[in-house]
Amino acid sequence: MGHDVLCVDNFYTGTKRNVAHLMTNPRFELVRHDVTFPLYVEVDEIFNLACPASPIHYQNDPVQTTKTSVHGAINMLGLAKRTKAKIFQASTSEVYGDPEMHPQPESYWGRVNPIGVRSCYDEGKRCAETLFFDYYRQHRLRIKVARIFNTYGPRMHPNDGRVVSNFIVQALRNEPITLYGDGSQTRSFCYVSDLIEGFMKLMSSSDEITGPVNLGNPTEFTIGELAELVIALTNSRSRLIRLPLPADDPRQRRPDTTIAESKLGWSATTPLAEGLKHTIAYFDRLLAERGDAVRSPRVQSAEIRGAATARNVA
Ligand SMILES: NC(=O)c1ccc[n+]([C@@H]2O[C@H](COP(=O)([O-])OP(=O)(O)OC[C@H]3O[C@@H](n4cnc5c(N)ncnc54)[C@H](O)[C@@H]3O)[C@@H](O)[C@H]2O)c1
């Protein structure tokens, strides 16, 4: 689009490898920086996505997770105020907690445990939303808040324990696929390119559209169906093994995307099978490059072994 892009990351869960292909582009710049510290740069628009996003990662250092959401939001909002930039916040469906409503509309206030192991993420993101709306009311900042539902795609971290990456890594290795409960719990999965299109539509919408706006794919699949689809697409010999359902696992999660459709003209269009094909191709390459004998479960890097044994979390 002809913009100059300054990418800011402390590489807590991200990696330089994911942006290596952009490094020769003169319009792209990469800065290693932690958003919990102030940043002094000149910008017109800010997309604040910095935050570990999977339970394994955000529970690893929960205090830092809250700091990233809260101090990170304060620092980015301060930067937006000084430069008069428009600012986008990557919020999450986790602000709805363990919901009593299904699907969840933006008007639902949520049911979040403030003192549990997930609270560092859920409450951090809720506080970030509060800060965004206070900067909007108090300083007239132009804000755009998106509540993102389960999104997957190439360049995901292989060890983050999320259900899509777990199943793909296990299937590529012909290892047992770990299914929690009877596999009838449902999730809806959004392909990353659809989500980014939603980001761009929200960011270019008129100033009175502040959000929060749900962005996600409302088509529901059971976790059992996801496992079968991954096995079929990878031609895997993996079989399913069933383990007890963890106590805090939501039975269902699905976005109500009426606002995104009516105000942004956006909806997710990539079918799960197509998005999975791109994601499987990425993990296949990644495992092969790491010297992992992808089709043989005997040779495994210790790092990726963690993903296969970790709990599936969506
Ligand atoms: N993927 C999803 O399903 C999903 C769902 C809801 C919300 N989100 C939100 O979207 C954003 C991106 O998520 P993702 O799935 O791409 O995860 P990700 O882990 O791939 O991306 C997060 C990035 O933030 C960086 N980061 C973390 N702490 C930082 C800090 N203190 N300073 C600077 N950079 C920092 C990480 O290194 C990483 O590159 C996150 O804010 C997440 O909460 C994602």
mmCIF file of C-alpha atoms and ligand atoms in Angstrom:
data_model
loop_
_atom_site.group_PDB
_atom_site.id
_atom_site.type_symbol
_atom_site.label_atom_id
_atom_site.label_comp_id
_atom_site.label_asym_id
_atom_site.label_seq_id
_atom_site.Cartn_x
_atom_site.Cartn_y
_atom_site.Cartn_z
ATOM 1 C CA MET A 1 0.000 0.000 0.000
ATOM 2 C CA GLY A 2 3.087 2.229 -0.110
ATOM 3 C CA HIS A 3 3.337 2.779 3.649
ATOM 4 C CA ASP A 4 6.561 2.801 5.629
ATOM 5 C CA VAL A 5 6.299 0.113 8.306
ATOM 6 C CA LEU A 6 8.130 0.107 11.621
ATOM 7 C CA CYS A 7 7.802 -3.347 13.229
ATOM 8 C CA VAL A 8 8.356 -3.379 16.995
ATOM 9 C CA ASP A 9 8.869 -6.686 18.808
ATOM 10 C CA ASN A 10 10.824 -7.981 21.806
ATOM 11 C CA PHE A 11 10.704 -11.534 20.326
ATOM 12 C CA TYR A 12 9.179 -13.012 23.450
ATOM 13 C CA THR A 13 7.060 -15.370 21.337
ATOM 14 C CA GLY A 14 7.780 -13.970 17.875
ATOM 15 C CA THR A 15 10.891 -14.565 15.798
ATOM 16 C CA LYS A 16 12.950 -12.557 13.322
ATOM 17 C CA ARG A 17 12.522 -15.466 10.928
ATOM 18 C CA ASN A 18 8.870 -14.459 10.469
ATOM 19 C CA VAL A 19 9.841 -11.087 8.998
ATOM 20 C CA ALA A 20 13.159 -12.075 7.370
ATOM 21 C CA HIS A 21 11.579 -11.868 3.888
ATOM 22 C CA LEU A 22 10.736 -8.176 4.514
ATOM 23 C CA MET A 23 14.210 -7.085 5.628
ATOM 24 C CA THR A 24 15.409 -6.112 2.149
ATOM 25 C CA ASN A 25 12.361 -3.896 1.570
ATOM 26 C CA PRO A 26 13.446 -0.252 2.057
ATOM 27 C CA ARG A 27 9.988 0.608 3.449
ATOM 28 C CA PHE A 28 10.358 -1.933 6.278
ATOM 29 C CA GLU A 29 12.232 -1.364 9.548
ATOM 30 C CA LEU A 30 12.573 -3.704 12.534
ATOM 31 C CA VAL A 31 13.156 -2.501 16.108
ATOM 32 C CA ARG A 32 13.763 -4.811 19.062
ATOM 33 C CA HIS A 33 11.799 -3.124 21.837
ATOM 34 C CA ASP A 34 9.616 -4.102 24.791
ATOM 35 C CA VAL A 35 6.329 -2.142 24.772
ATOM 36 C CA THR A 36 6.294 -2.023 28.580
ATOM 37 C CA PHE A 37 8.851 0.787 28.086
ATOM 38 C CA PRO A 38 7.995 4.072 26.330
ATOM 39 C CA LEU A 39 8.774 4.314 22.632
ATOM 40 C CA TYR A 40 9.653 7.613 20.963
ATOM 41 C CA VAL A 41 9.075 7.448 17.197
ATOM 42 C CA GLU A 42 7.013 9.377 14.640
ATOM 43 C CA VAL A 43 4.001 7.459 13.280
ATOM 44 C CA ASP A 44 0.582 8.005 11.699
ATOM 45 C CA GLU A 45 -1.040 4.708 12.670
ATOM 46 C CA ILE A 46 -0.317 2.146 15.386
ATOM 47 C CA PHE A 47 -1.378 -1.511 15.413
ATOM 48 C CA ASN A 48 -0.856 -2.813 18.962
ATOM 49 C CA LEU A 49 -0.623 -6.598 18.777
ATOM 50 C CA ALA A 50 2.189 -7.091 21.296
ATOM 51 C CA CYS A 51 1.236 -9.785 23.829
ATOM 52 C CA PRO A 52 1.902 -13.498 24.299
ATOM 53 C CA ALA A 53 -1.338 -15.103 23.107
ATOM 54 C CA SER A 54 -1.385 -18.802 23.966
ATOM 55 C CA PRO A 55 -1.976 -20.011 27.556
ATOM 56 C CA ILE A 56 1.399 -21.789 27.675
ATOM 57 C CA HIS A 57 3.170 -18.556 26.771
ATOM 58 C CA TYR A 58 1.095 -16.044 28.726
ATOM 59 C CA GLN A 59 1.131 -18.184 31.895
ATOM 60 C CA ASN A 60 4.919 -18.585 31.716
ATOM 61 C CA ASP A 61 5.466 -15.093 33.178
ATOM 62 C CA PRO A 62 1.997 -13.845 34.165
ATOM 63 C CA VAL A 63 3.221 -10.577 35.707
ATOM 64 C CA GLN A 64 4.999 -9.670 32.463
ATOM 65 C CA THR A 65 1.817 -10.621 30.546
ATOM 66 C CA THR A 66 -0.280 -8.116 32.503
ATOM 67 C CA LYS A 67 2.476 -5.512 32.147
ATOM 68 C CA THR A 68 2.587 -6.051 28.390
ATOM 69 C CA SER A 69 -1.173 -5.521 28.075
ATOM 70 C CA VAL A 70 -1.516 -2.653 30.553
ATOM 71 C CA HIS A 71 1.819 -0.775 30.460
ATOM 72 C CA GLY A 72 2.047 -1.621 26.744
ATOM 73 C CA ALA A 73 -1.366 -0.028 26.132
ATOM 74 C CA ILE A 74 -0.441 3.053 28.198
ATOM 75 C CA ASN A 75 2.816 3.487 26.273
ATOM 76 C CA MET A 76 1.237 2.969 22.855
ATOM 77 C CA LEU A 77 -1.714 5.247 23.706
ATOM 78 C CA GLY A 78 0.773 7.872 24.935
ATOM 79 C CA LEU A 79 2.619 7.582 21.632
ATOM 80 C CA ALA A 80 -0.706 7.936 19.731
ATOM 81 C CA LYS A 81 -1.590 11.006 21.789
ATOM 82 C CA ARG A 82 1.751 12.701 21.152
ATOM 83 C CA THR A 83 1.805 11.936 17.415
ATOM 84 C CA LYS A 84 -2.014 12.232 16.908
ATOM 85 C CA ALA A 85 -1.923 8.746 15.391
ATOM 86 C CA LYS A 86 -4.899 6.455 14.938
ATOM 87 C CA ILE A 87 -4.463 3.369 17.135
ATOM 88 C CA PHE A 88 -5.668 -0.237 16.822
ATOM 89 C CA GLN A 89 -5.865 -2.692 19.726
ATOM 90 C CA ALA A 90 -5.746 -6.478 19.295
ATOM 91 C CA SER A 91 -8.173 -7.463 22.039
ATOM 92 C CA THR A 92 -9.586 -10.936 22.430
ATOM 93 C CA SER A 93 -12.656 -13.128 22.826
ATOM 94 C CA GLU A 94 -11.152 -13.975 26.244
ATOM 95 C CA VAL A 95 -12.660 -10.708 27.531
ATOM 96 C CA TYR A 96 -15.954 -12.685 27.516
ATOM 97 C CA GLY A 97 -14.400 -15.266 29.869
ATOM 98 C CA ASP A 98 -16.548 -18.361 30.347
ATOM 99 C CA PRO A 99 -19.643 -16.901 28.651
ATOM 100 C CA GLU A 100 -23.302 -17.454 29.583
ATOM 101 C CA MET A 101 -24.312 -16.252 26.081
ATOM 102 C CA HIS A 102 -23.720 -18.015 22.818
ATOM 103 C CA PRO A 103 -22.637 -16.676 20.356
ATOM 104 C CA GLN A 104 -21.086 -13.668 22.080
ATOM 105 C CA PRO A 105 -22.128 -10.185 20.888
ATOM 106 C CA GLU A 106 -19.946 -7.141 21.676
ATOM 107 C CA SER A 107 -22.608 -5.877 24.114
ATOM 108 C CA TYR A 108 -21.994 -8.869 26.424
ATOM 109 C CA TRP A 109 -19.847 -7.837 29.428
ATOM 110 C CA GLY A 110 -18.373 -11.258 30.014
ATOM 111 C CA ARG A 111 -17.814 -13.611 32.922
ATOM 112 C CA VAL A 112 -14.143 -13.508 33.865
ATOM 113 C CA ASN A 113 -12.416 -14.911 36.939
ATOM 114 C CA PRO A 114 -10.194 -12.053 38.206
ATOM 115 C CA ILE A 115 -7.819 -14.289 40.217
ATOM 116 C CA GLY A 116 -7.339 -17.434 38.116
ATOM 117 C CA VAL A 117 -4.343 -18.573 36.062
ATOM 118 C CA ARG A 118 -5.843 -17.124 32.865
ATOM 119 C CA SER A 119 -6.588 -13.757 34.496
ATOM 120 C CA CYS A 120 -3.203 -12.197 33.634
ATOM 121 C CA TYR A 121 -4.265 -12.379 29.993
ATOM 122 C CA ASP A 122 -8.044 -11.878 30.267
ATOM 123 C CA GLU A 123 -7.959 -9.038 32.792
ATOM 124 C CA GLY A 124 -4.888 -7.463 31.171
ATOM 125 C CA LYS A 125 -6.744 -7.285 27.851
ATOM 126 C CA ARG A 126 -9.910 -5.995 29.589
ATOM 127 C CA CYS A 127 -7.898 -3.236 31.298
ATOM 128 C CA ALA A 128 -6.288 -2.370 27.941
ATOM 129 C CA GLU A 129 -9.786 -1.915 26.466
ATOM 130 C CA THR A 130 -10.665 0.358 29.412
ATOM 131 C CA LEU A 131 -7.559 2.456 28.736
ATOM 132 C CA PHE A 132 -8.397 2.715 25.038
ATOM 133 C CA PHE A 133 -11.910 3.987 25.788
ATOM 134 C CA ASP A 134 -10.668 6.401 28.482
ATOM 135 C CA TYR A 135 -8.097 7.876 26.061
ATOM 136 C CA TYR A 136 -10.925 8.154 23.519
ATOM 137 C CA ARG A 137 -13.253 9.947 25.960
ATOM 138 C CA GLN A 138 -10.607 12.007 27.756
ATOM 139 C CA HIS A 139 -8.180 12.839 24.917
ATOM 140 C CA ARG A 140 -10.369 12.295 21.808
ATOM 141 C CA LEU A 141 -7.949 9.727 20.416
ATOM 142 C CA ARG A 142 -8.999 7.841 17.292
ATOM 143 C CA ILE A 143 -9.241 4.237 18.539
ATOM 144 C CA LYS A 144 -10.094 0.911 16.875
ATOM 145 C CA VAL A 145 -10.619 -2.089 19.174
ATOM 146 C CA ALA A 146 -10.947 -5.577 17.646
ATOM 147 C CA ARG A 147 -11.929 -8.632 19.704
ATOM 148 C CA ILE A 148 -10.179 -11.486 17.941
ATOM 149 C CA PHE A 149 -11.460 -15.064 18.069
ATOM 150 C CA ASN A 150 -9.270 -18.164 17.459
ATOM 151 C CA THR A 151 -7.021 -17.432 14.506
ATOM 152 C CA TYR A 152 -4.488 -19.757 12.883
ATOM 153 C CA GLY A 153 -2.151 -19.827 9.912
ATOM 154 C CA PRO A 154 1.458 -20.044 8.720
ATOM 155 C CA ARG A 155 4.180 -18.622 11.044
ATOM 156 C CA MET A 156 2.434 -19.827 14.198
ATOM 157 C CA HIS A 157 4.783 -20.935 16.962
ATOM 158 C CA PRO A 158 5.107 -24.759 16.841
ATOM 159 C CA ASN A 159 5.280 -25.035 20.641
ATOM 160 C CA ASP A 160 2.450 -22.823 21.756
ATOM 161 C CA GLY A 161 0.103 -25.693 22.582
ATOM 162 C CA ARG A 162 -2.796 -24.335 20.532
ATOM 163 C CA VAL A 163 -5.076 -26.997 19.157
ATOM 164 C CA VAL A 164 -4.440 -26.322 15.444
ATOM 165 C CA SER A 165 -0.632 -26.333 15.698
ATOM 166 C CA ASN A 166 -0.654 -29.310 18.116
ATOM 167 C CA PHE A 167 -2.802 -31.463 15.851
ATOM 168 C CA ILE A 168 -0.787 -30.587 12.730
ATOM 169 C CA VAL A 169 2.585 -31.295 14.362
ATOM 170 C CA GLN A 170 1.306 -34.583 15.801
ATOM 171 C CA ALA A 171 -0.231 -35.642 12.466
ATOM 172 C CA LEU A 172 2.888 -34.769 10.446
ATOM 173 C CA ARG A 173 4.846 -37.032 12.762
ATOM 174 C CA ASN A 174 2.247 -39.840 12.741
ATOM 175 C CA GLU A 175 2.051 -39.482 16.495
ATOM 176 C CA PRO A 176 -1.172 -39.993 18.455
ATOM 177 C CA ILE A 177 -3.464 -36.968 18.323
ATOM 178 C CA THR A 178 -4.482 -35.945 21.821
ATOM 179 C CA LEU A 179 -8.193 -35.296 22.036
ATOM 180 C CA TYR A 180 -9.484 -33.888 25.305
ATOM 181 C CA GLY A 181 -12.915 -35.090 26.382
ATOM 182 C CA ASP A 182 -15.037 -36.805 23.744
ATOM 183 C CA GLY A 183 -14.049 -34.228 21.109
ATOM 184 C CA SER A 184 -17.586 -32.847 20.860
ATOM 185 C CA GLN A 185 -16.609 -29.408 22.236
ATOM 186 C CA THR A 186 -16.736 -26.846 19.424
ATOM 187 C CA ARG A 187 -14.461 -24.021 18.255
ATOM 188 C CA SER A 188 -14.536 -21.655 15.312
ATOM 189 C CA PHE A 189 -11.276 -21.028 13.475
ATOM 190 C CA CYS A 190 -10.405 -17.943 11.434
ATOM 191 C CA TYR A 191 -7.653 -18.017 8.814
ATOM 192 C CA VAL A 192 -5.038 -15.315 9.353
ATOM 193 C CA SER A 193 -5.460 -13.574 5.950
ATOM 194 C CA ASP A 194 -9.189 -13.100 6.609
ATOM 195 C CA LEU A 195 -8.378 -11.592 9.994
ATOM 196 C CA ILE A 196 -5.816 -9.147 8.570
ATOM 197 C CA GLU A 197 -8.366 -8.007 5.982
ATOM 198 C CA GLY A 198 -10.725 -7.320 8.917
ATOM 199 C CA PHE A 199 -7.955 -5.292 10.657
ATOM 200 C CA MET A 200 -7.455 -3.157 7.548
ATOM 201 C CA LYS A 201 -11.197 -2.557 7.092
ATOM 202 C CA LEU A 202 -11.583 -1.562 10.735
ATOM 203 C CA MET A 203 -8.544 0.739 10.607
ATOM 204 C CA SER A 204 -9.787 2.528 7.460
ATOM 205 C CA SER A 205 -13.380 2.850 8.725
ATOM 206 C CA SER A 206 -14.748 6.257 9.766
ATOM 207 C CA ASP A 207 -13.634 7.692 13.108
ATOM 208 C CA GLU A 208 -16.945 7.074 14.880
ATOM 209 C CA ILE A 209 -16.388 3.321 14.498
ATOM 210 C CA THR A 210 -14.277 2.676 17.590
ATOM 211 C CA GLY A 211 -15.271 -0.930 18.230
ATOM 212 C CA PRO A 212 -15.147 -3.160 20.052
ATOM 213 C CA VAL A 213 -15.779 -5.304 16.991
ATOM 214 C CA ASN A 214 -15.717 -9.114 17.047
ATOM 215 C CA LEU A 215 -13.457 -10.522 14.308
ATOM 216 C CA GLY A 216 -13.511 -14.259 13.751
ATOM 217 C CA ASN A 217 -15.057 -17.040 11.747
ATOM 218 C CA PRO A 218 -18.487 -18.049 13.058
ATOM 219 C CA THR A 219 -18.473 -21.521 11.434
ATOM 220 C CA GLU A 220 -18.262 -24.063 14.250
ATOM 221 C CA PHE A 221 -16.388 -27.369 14.129
ATOM 222 C CA THR A 222 -16.058 -29.964 16.837
ATOM 223 C CA ILE A 223 -12.505 -30.651 17.977
ATOM 224 C CA GLY A 224 -13.075 -34.253 16.792
ATOM 225 C CA GLU A 225 -13.889 -32.993 13.273
ATOM 226 C CA LEU A 226 -10.774 -30.809 13.285
ATOM 227 C CA ALA A 227 -8.621 -33.828 14.211
ATOM 228 C CA GLU A 228 -10.143 -35.969 11.429
ATOM 229 C CA LEU A 229 -9.645 -33.180 8.877
ATOM 230 C CA VAL A 230 -5.997 -32.681 9.857
ATOM 231 C CA ILE A 231 -5.362 -36.445 9.616
ATOM 232 C CA ALA A 232 -6.968 -36.567 6.147
ATOM 233 C CA LEU A 233 -5.079 -33.511 4.825
ATOM 234 C CA THR A 234 -1.706 -34.757 6.075
ATOM 235 C CA ASN A 235 -2.277 -38.369 4.983
ATOM 236 C CA SER A 236 -1.248 -39.232 8.496
ATOM 237 C CA ARG A 237 -1.271 -42.632 10.162
ATOM 238 C CA SER A 238 -1.979 -40.939 13.517
ATOM 239 C CA ARG A 239 -4.769 -42.315 15.647
ATOM 240 C CA LEU A 240 -6.815 -40.389 18.192
ATOM 241 C CA ILE A 241 -6.240 -40.815 21.917
ATOM 242 C CA ARG A 242 -8.740 -39.442 24.414
ATOM 243 C CA LEU A 243 -7.755 -37.703 27.632
ATOM 244 C CA PRO A 244 -9.959 -36.122 30.341
ATOM 245 C CA LEU A 245 -11.381 -32.684 29.534
ATOM 246 C CA PRO A 246 -9.640 -29.984 31.610
ATOM 247 C CA ALA A 247 -11.945 -28.206 34.072
ATOM 248 C CA ASP A 248 -11.533 -24.710 32.579
ATOM 249 C CA ASP A 249 -12.085 -25.708 28.947
ATOM 250 C CA PRO A 250 -15.049 -23.798 27.431
ATOM 251 C CA ARG A 251 -17.547 -26.105 25.645
ATOM 252 C CA GLN A 252 -18.284 -23.631 22.884
ATOM 253 C CA ARG A 253 -16.894 -20.383 21.539
ATOM 254 C CA ARG A 254 -18.273 -18.584 18.520
ATOM 255 C CA PRO A 255 -18.291 -14.896 17.545
ATOM 256 C CA ASP A 256 -21.405 -12.939 16.731
ATOM 257 C CA THR A 257 -20.036 -11.034 13.702
ATOM 258 C CA THR A 258 -23.146 -8.960 12.905
ATOM 259 C CA ILE A 259 -21.336 -5.650 13.579
ATOM 260 C CA ALA A 260 -18.291 -6.568 11.460
ATOM 261 C CA GLU A 261 -20.616 -7.551 8.610
ATOM 262 C CA SER A 262 -22.914 -4.525 8.790
ATOM 263 C CA LYS A 263 -20.408 -1.759 9.672
ATOM 264 C CA LEU A 264 -17.239 -3.002 7.953
ATOM 265 C CA GLY A 265 -18.685 -5.228 5.223
ATOM 266 C CA TRP A 266 -16.344 -7.948 6.495
ATOM 267 C CA SER A 267 -16.753 -11.646 7.043
ATOM 268 C CA ALA A 268 -14.279 -14.535 7.074
ATOM 269 C CA THR A 269 -14.359 -16.428 3.778
ATOM 270 C CA THR A 270 -11.508 -18.983 3.834
ATOM 271 C CA PRO A 271 -12.823 -22.519 4.408
ATOM 272 C CA LEU A 272 -11.097 -24.459 7.203
ATOM 273 C CA ALA A 273 -9.741 -27.114 4.823
ATOM 274 C CA GLU A 274 -8.077 -24.466 2.631
ATOM 275 C CA GLY A 275 -6.551 -22.556 5.556
ATOM 276 C CA LEU A 276 -5.307 -25.818 7.046
ATOM 277 C CA LYS A 277 -3.568 -26.764 3.763
ATOM 278 C CA HIS A 278 -1.457 -23.558 3.882
ATOM 279 C CA THR A 279 -0.736 -24.060 7.585
ATOM 280 C CA ILE A 280 0.226 -27.719 7.135
ATOM 281 C CA ALA A 281 2.599 -26.770 4.275
ATOM 282 C CA TYR A 282 4.262 -24.239 6.602
ATOM 283 C CA PHE A 283 4.730 -26.708 9.480
ATOM 284 C CA ASP A 284 5.946 -29.391 7.082
ATOM 285 C CA ARG A 285 8.680 -27.006 5.830
ATOM 286 C CA LEU A 286 9.501 -25.821 9.346
ATOM 287 C CA LEU A 287 9.920 -29.323 10.758
ATOM 288 C CA ALA A 288 11.970 -30.426 7.746
ATOM 289 C CA GLU A 289 14.283 -27.390 8.056
ATOM 290 C CA ARG A 290 14.821 -28.186 11.726
ATOM 291 C CA GLY A 291 16.092 -31.610 10.752
ATOM 292 C CA ASP A 292 13.037 -33.188 12.307
ATOM 293 C CA ALA A 293 12.210 -36.465 10.595
ATOM 294 C CA VAL A 294 8.691 -35.272 10.014
ATOM 295 C CA ARG A 295 7.256 -38.574 8.849
ATOM 296 C CA SER A 296 9.161 -40.604 11.433
ATOM 297 C CA PRO A 297 8.240 -40.266 15.092
ATOM 298 C CA ARG A 298 11.643 -41.632 16.131
ATOM 299 C CA VAL A 299 13.723 -38.536 15.464
ATOM 300 C CA GLN A 300 12.375 -35.535 17.274
ATOM 301 C CA SER A 301 13.851 -32.266 18.354
ATOM 302 C CA ALA A 302 13.402 -31.792 22.078
ATOM 303 C CA GLU A 303 11.856 -28.405 21.437
ATOM 304 C CA ILE A 304 8.997 -29.565 19.286
ATOM 305 C CA ARG A 305 8.404 -32.641 21.443
ATOM 306 C CA GLY A 306 6.908 -30.206 23.968
ATOM 307 C CA ALA A 307 4.169 -29.286 21.502
ATOM 308 C CA ALA A 308 3.136 -32.873 21.040
ATOM 309 C CA THR A 309 2.724 -33.526 24.741
ATOM 310 C CA ALA A 310 1.340 -30.134 25.727
ATOM 311 C CA ARG A 311 -2.330 -29.693 26.418
ATOM 312 C CA ASN A 312 -4.341 -28.559 23.404
ATOM 313 C CA VAL A 313 -5.620 -25.103 24.095
ATOM 314 C CA ALA A 314 -7.723 -23.221 21.615
HETATM 315 N N1 LIG B 1 -4.218 -15.795 17.417
HETATM 316 C C1 LIG B 1 -5.350 -15.692 18.073
HETATM 317 O O1 LIG B 1 -6.204 -16.587 18.000
HETATM 318 C C2 LIG B 1 -5.667 -14.459 18.898
HETATM 319 C C3 LIG B 1 -6.918 -14.396 19.511
HETATM 320 C C4 LIG B 1 -7.219 -13.277 20.286
HETATM 321 C C5 LIG B 1 -6.318 -12.240 20.403
HETATM 322 N N2 LIG B 1 -5.110 -12.325 19.795
HETATM 323 C C6 LIG B 1 -4.178 -11.204 19.999
HETATM 324 O O2 LIG B 1 -3.517 -10.872 18.790
HETATM 325 C C7 LIG B 1 -2.174 -10.471 19.062
HETATM 326 C C8 LIG B 1 -1.214 -11.303 18.225
HETATM 327 O O3 LIG B 1 -1.367 -12.670 18.596
HETATM 328 P P1 LIG B 1 -0.636 -13.864 17.815
HETATM 329 O O4 LIG B 1 -1.552 -15.030 17.858
HETATM 330 O O5 LIG B 1 -0.114 -13.362 16.508
HETATM 331 O O6 LIG B 1 0.540 -14.177 18.830
HETATM 332 P P2 LIG B 1 2.128 -14.091 18.648
HETATM 333 O O7 LIG B 1 2.713 -14.622 19.899
HETATM 334 O O8 LIG B 1 2.498 -14.714 17.350
HETATM 335 O O9 LIG B 1 2.367 -12.523 18.508
HETATM 336 C C9 LIG B 1 2.565 -11.675 19.591
HETATM 337 C C10 LIG B 1 3.820 -10.857 19.356
HETATM 338 O O10 LIG B 1 3.991 -9.918 20.431
HETATM 339 C C11 LIG B 1 5.358 -9.905 20.780
HETATM 340 N N3 LIG B 1 5.480 -9.427 22.157
HETATM 341 C C12 LIG B 1 5.075 -10.050 23.296
HETATM 342 N N4 LIG B 1 5.333 -9.279 24.372
HETATM 343 C C13 LIG B 1 5.909 -8.122 23.900
HETATM 344 C C14 LIG B 1 6.404 -6.943 24.515
HETATM 345 N N5 LIG B 1 6.354 -6.756 25.852
HETATM 346 N N6 LIG B 1 6.946 -5.986 23.718
HETATM 347 C C15 LIG B 1 7.014 -6.154 22.364
HETATM 348 N N7 LIG B 1 6.553 -7.249 21.739
HETATM 349 C C16 LIG B 1 5.996 -8.221 22.499
HETATM 350 C C17 LIG B 1 5.810 -11.346 20.594
HETATM 351 O O11 LIG B 1 7.209 -11.496 20.522
HETATM 352 C C18 LIG B 1 5.087 -11.720 19.294
HETATM 353 O O12 LIG B 1 5.831 -11.397 18.142
HETATM 354 C C19 LIG B 1 -1.969 -10.632 20.573
HETATM 355 O O13 LIG B 1 -2.154 -9.375 21.202
HETATM 356 C C20 LIG B 1 -3.088 -11.573 20.985
HETATM 357 O O14 LIG B 1 -3.485 -11.375 22.313
HETATM 358 C C21 LIG B 1 -4.763 -13.403 19.050
#
